[in-house]
Amino acid sequence: MEPARRTAPRNLEFGIYRDGDNNLDASQSAVIRQARAVSAQDRTIEFTVEDTSGGIFDQPITTRSSIADGRERAGALRPADDMASPKNLAAFVARALDNAEASGAKQTWIDLVDHGAGDGGGLEADSFKQLMAMPQIAQAIADGVALHARAHPEDASRKIDGVVANQCLMASLGFADALSHAGVRWLAASPETMVSPGVPSSVAAAIA
């Protein structure tokens, strides 16, 4: 069944996959506030969000939401997802693509917000004592694209157009090559150690 299309197509579906299950939680939480401000200023941008934070009484929690027109539509709080799980990242990518189809978005990008270690990987989930290896990040993106295509064959050509690696050291040839095999055309990343909180969500406005 084809998702209901909104009356005003978006230029950009921008997925934010924020892993705050580590020592970057407080500083990088700003990206969600920034997304609300950006969507209020530019209504052609919609955000698909998976936000795992320090939570309550040091118990991490995950919120899945969409942000558009300055408003956040959040689902129920849930126990923290394993943000270093390729299966979890793939499900997020599929959800971002589902929302992109529903919104009529011309492009879909995802923003990986967490620690990074170049070809060593990134997306550190302290509660699960895991770090996602770099090839697994790229494969998870490819798997998410395939999940969307199977669920929505009418939109099977939709891909992740670009990745913002809001992480340290991710502008590596190895990561760029792995993403290219997943169908990703663009990588925005830094070859250096980044000063937290990193890239603001206003980068979405530049992309749109």
Short mmCIF file of C-alpha atoms in Angstrom, two decimals:
data_model
loop_
_atom_site.label_atom_id
_atom_site.label_comp_id
_atom_site.label_asym_id
_atom_site.label_seq_id
_atom_site.Cartn_x
_atom_site.Cartn_y
_atom_site.Cartn_z
CA MET A 1 0.00 0.00 0.00
CA GLU A 2 1.40 3.38 -0.97
CA PRO A 3 1.83 5.88 1.89
CA ALA A 4 -0.53 8.85 1.84
CA ARG A 5 1.27 11.77 0.20
CA ARG A 6 1.22 15.14 1.93
CA THR A 7 -0.13 18.07 -0.06
CA ALA A 8 3.18 20.01 -0.04
CA PRO A 9 6.14 17.86 -1.15
CA ARG A 10 9.37 18.30 0.76
CA ASN A 11 12.74 18.96 -0.84
CA LEU A 12 14.62 16.96 1.76
CA GLU A 13 14.00 14.13 4.20
CA PHE A 14 16.84 14.41 6.72
CA GLY A 15 17.32 11.51 9.10
CA ILE A 16 19.03 12.11 12.43
CA TYR A 17 20.40 8.95 14.06
CA ARG A 18 21.69 10.27 17.39
CA ASP A 19 23.50 7.89 19.70
CA GLY A 20 23.70 9.57 23.09
CA ASP A 21 24.41 6.32 24.91
CA ASN A 22 27.88 7.59 25.82
CA ASN A 23 29.76 10.67 27.05
CA LEU A 24 28.58 12.88 24.15
CA ASP A 25 24.92 12.86 25.14
CA ALA A 26 24.63 16.31 26.74
CA SER A 27 26.62 18.22 24.12
CA GLN A 28 25.10 16.60 21.05
CA SER A 29 21.49 16.85 22.21
CA ALA A 30 21.47 20.30 20.61
CA VAL A 31 20.97 18.78 17.16
CA ILE A 32 17.32 18.01 17.98
CA ARG A 33 16.56 21.59 19.06
CA GLN A 34 18.33 22.81 15.93
CA ALA A 35 16.19 20.53 13.76
CA ARG A 36 13.00 22.05 15.17
CA ALA A 37 14.30 25.55 14.43
CA VAL A 38 15.41 24.64 10.90
CA SER A 39 12.07 23.01 10.05
CA ALA A 40 10.21 26.12 11.24
CA GLN A 41 12.33 28.33 8.99
CA ASP A 42 12.30 26.04 5.94
CA ARG A 43 9.14 24.01 5.52
CA THR A 44 10.58 22.05 2.62
CA ILE A 45 12.64 20.02 5.14
CA GLU A 46 11.33 17.15 7.26
CA PHE A 47 13.41 15.28 9.85
CA THR A 48 13.13 11.61 10.75
CA VAL A 49 14.68 11.15 14.19
CA GLU A 50 15.94 8.29 16.31
CA ASP A 51 17.28 9.85 19.50
CA THR A 52 18.87 7.77 22.24
CA SER A 53 19.81 9.77 25.30
CA GLY A 54 20.98 9.33 28.88
CA GLY A 55 17.36 9.09 29.91
CA ILE A 56 16.01 8.86 33.42
CA PHE A 57 18.03 7.76 36.46
CA ASP A 58 20.93 6.95 34.14
CA GLN A 59 18.80 4.49 32.18
CA PRO A 60 19.13 5.32 28.46
CA ILE A 61 15.92 5.76 26.50
CA THR A 62 15.08 6.05 22.80
CA THR A 63 12.56 8.37 21.19
CA ARG A 64 11.49 7.98 17.57
CA SER A 65 9.92 11.06 16.06
CA SER A 66 9.38 13.25 13.02
CA ILE A 67 10.05 16.99 12.95
CA ALA A 68 8.40 19.28 10.41
CA ASP A 69 7.07 22.84 10.33
CA GLY A 70 8.72 23.54 13.69
CA ARG A 71 6.85 20.75 15.48
CA GLU A 72 8.01 17.37 16.72
CA ARG A 73 5.66 14.39 16.55
CA ALA A 74 7.19 11.94 18.99
CA GLY A 75 6.33 8.36 19.73
CA ALA A 76 6.34 6.86 23.21
CA LEU A 77 9.57 6.67 25.17
CA ARG A 78 11.09 3.21 25.01
CA PRO A 79 14.06 1.38 26.52
CA ALA A 80 17.22 2.32 24.67
CA ASP A 81 17.78 0.73 21.29
CA ASP A 82 21.23 -0.66 20.58
CA MET A 83 22.47 2.15 18.37
CA ALA A 84 25.57 0.11 17.47
CA SER A 85 23.39 -2.64 15.98
CA PRO A 86 23.43 -2.80 12.16
CA LYS A 87 19.88 -4.16 12.28
CA ASN A 88 18.72 -1.09 14.22
CA LEU A 89 20.45 1.32 11.81
CA ALA A 90 18.93 -0.52 8.84
CA ALA A 91 15.44 -0.16 10.34
CA PHE A 92 16.04 3.56 10.84
CA VAL A 93 17.18 3.99 7.23
CA ALA A 94 14.04 2.20 6.03
CA ARG A 95 11.85 4.46 8.19
CA ALA A 96 13.55 7.58 6.81
CA LEU A 97 12.94 6.35 3.25
CA ASP A 98 9.31 5.49 4.07
CA ASN A 99 8.83 9.04 5.34
CA ALA A 100 10.61 10.44 2.28
CA GLU A 101 8.16 8.66 0.01
CA ALA A 102 5.20 9.91 2.04
CA SER A 103 6.49 13.48 2.01
CA GLY A 104 7.44 13.43 -1.68
CA ALA A 105 11.02 14.39 -0.79
CA LYS A 106 13.44 14.91 -3.66
CA GLN A 107 16.43 13.82 -1.57
CA THR A 108 17.04 11.67 1.51
CA TRP A 109 20.09 12.16 3.70
CA ILE A 110 21.00 10.71 7.08
CA ASP A 111 23.07 12.28 9.84
CA LEU A 112 25.04 9.88 12.06
CA VAL A 113 25.59 11.69 15.36
CA ASP A 114 28.09 10.03 17.69
CA HIS A 115 31.71 9.04 18.15
CA GLY A 116 33.68 8.15 15.05
CA ALA A 117 36.98 6.39 14.44
CA GLY A 118 37.43 6.52 10.68
CA ASP A 119 37.90 3.11 9.15
CA GLY A 120 37.70 1.75 12.71
CA GLY A 121 33.98 2.48 12.77
CA GLY A 122 31.76 4.50 15.07
CA LEU A 123 28.34 4.61 16.76
CA GLU A 124 29.38 3.64 20.28
CA ALA A 125 26.64 2.23 22.52
CA ASP A 126 28.02 2.07 26.05
CA SER A 127 25.04 0.20 27.52
CA PHE A 128 25.52 -2.59 24.98
CA LYS A 129 29.35 -2.36 25.01
CA GLN A 130 29.44 -2.20 21.22
CA LEU A 131 30.94 -0.11 18.44
CA MET A 132 29.71 -0.56 14.87
CA ALA A 133 32.49 -1.42 12.45
CA MET A 134 32.80 0.86 9.42
CA PRO A 135 31.84 -1.80 6.83
CA GLN A 136 28.78 -2.65 8.95
CA ILE A 137 27.62 0.98 8.88
CA ALA A 138 27.66 1.00 5.08
CA GLN A 139 26.03 -2.44 4.87
CA ALA A 140 23.30 -1.40 7.31
CA ILE A 141 22.47 1.56 5.05
CA ALA A 142 22.26 -0.78 2.05
CA ASP A 143 20.08 -3.18 4.06
CA GLY A 144 17.74 -0.34 5.03
CA VAL A 145 17.36 0.68 1.39
CA ALA A 146 16.48 -2.94 0.57
CA LEU A 147 13.92 -3.08 3.41
CA HIS A 148 12.16 0.00 2.02
CA ALA A 149 12.21 -1.37 -1.52
CA ARG A 150 10.64 -4.68 -0.43
CA ALA A 151 7.93 -2.95 1.59
CA HIS A 152 7.25 -0.30 -1.08
CA PRO A 153 8.04 -1.74 -4.53
CA GLU A 154 6.39 1.31 -6.12
CA ASP A 155 9.26 3.38 -4.65
CA ALA A 156 12.08 0.84 -4.99
CA SER A 157 14.41 3.25 -6.78
CA ARG A 158 14.67 5.57 -3.75
CA LYS A 159 18.11 5.58 -2.14
CA ILE A 160 20.03 7.39 0.57
CA ASP A 161 21.52 10.27 -1.40
CA GLY A 162 24.00 11.48 1.20
CA VAL A 163 25.45 10.81 4.63
CA VAL A 164 26.54 13.46 7.13
CA ALA A 165 29.06 11.79 9.43
CA ASN A 166 28.65 14.00 12.49
CA GLN A 167 31.59 12.14 14.00
CA CYS A 168 35.36 12.39 14.27
CA LEU A 169 37.70 11.17 11.56
CA MET A 170 35.07 9.80 9.13
CA ALA A 171 36.31 11.50 5.92
CA SER A 172 38.26 8.39 4.96
CA LEU A 173 38.62 6.80 1.55
CA GLY A 174 37.56 3.51 3.08
CA PHE A 175 34.25 4.88 4.35
CA ALA A 176 33.57 6.78 1.13
CA ASP A 177 34.21 3.64 -0.90
CA ALA A 178 32.00 1.47 1.32
CA LEU A 179 29.15 4.00 1.11
CA SER A 180 29.45 4.19 -2.67
CA HIS A 181 28.76 0.45 -2.85
CA ALA A 182 25.63 1.09 -0.77
CA GLY A 183 24.41 3.55 -3.42
CA VAL A 184 25.25 6.70 -1.44
CA ARG A 185 26.39 9.59 -3.67
CA TRP A 186 27.59 12.14 -1.13
CA LEU A 187 29.57 12.05 2.12
CA ALA A 188 29.96 15.15 4.31
CA ALA A 189 32.56 14.38 6.97
CA SER A 190 35.69 15.64 8.71
CA PRO A 191 39.17 14.09 8.51
CA GLU A 192 39.94 15.61 11.92
CA THR A 193 38.85 15.23 15.51
CA MET A 194 35.66 17.32 15.80
CA VAL A 195 34.86 19.68 18.63
CA SER A 196 31.57 18.63 20.25
CA PRO A 197 28.67 19.22 19.56
CA GLY A 198 29.82 18.93 15.97
CA VAL A 199 27.82 19.72 12.83
CA PRO A 200 24.59 21.68 13.49
CA SER A 201 21.32 20.45 12.00
CA SER A 202 21.22 23.68 9.99
CA VAL A 203 23.39 21.79 7.48
CA ALA A 204 20.07 20.37 6.25
CA ALA A 205 19.07 23.82 4.99
CA ALA A 206 22.24 24.02 2.91
CA ILE A 207 21.56 20.60 1.41
CA ALA A 208 17.91 21.37 0.63
#
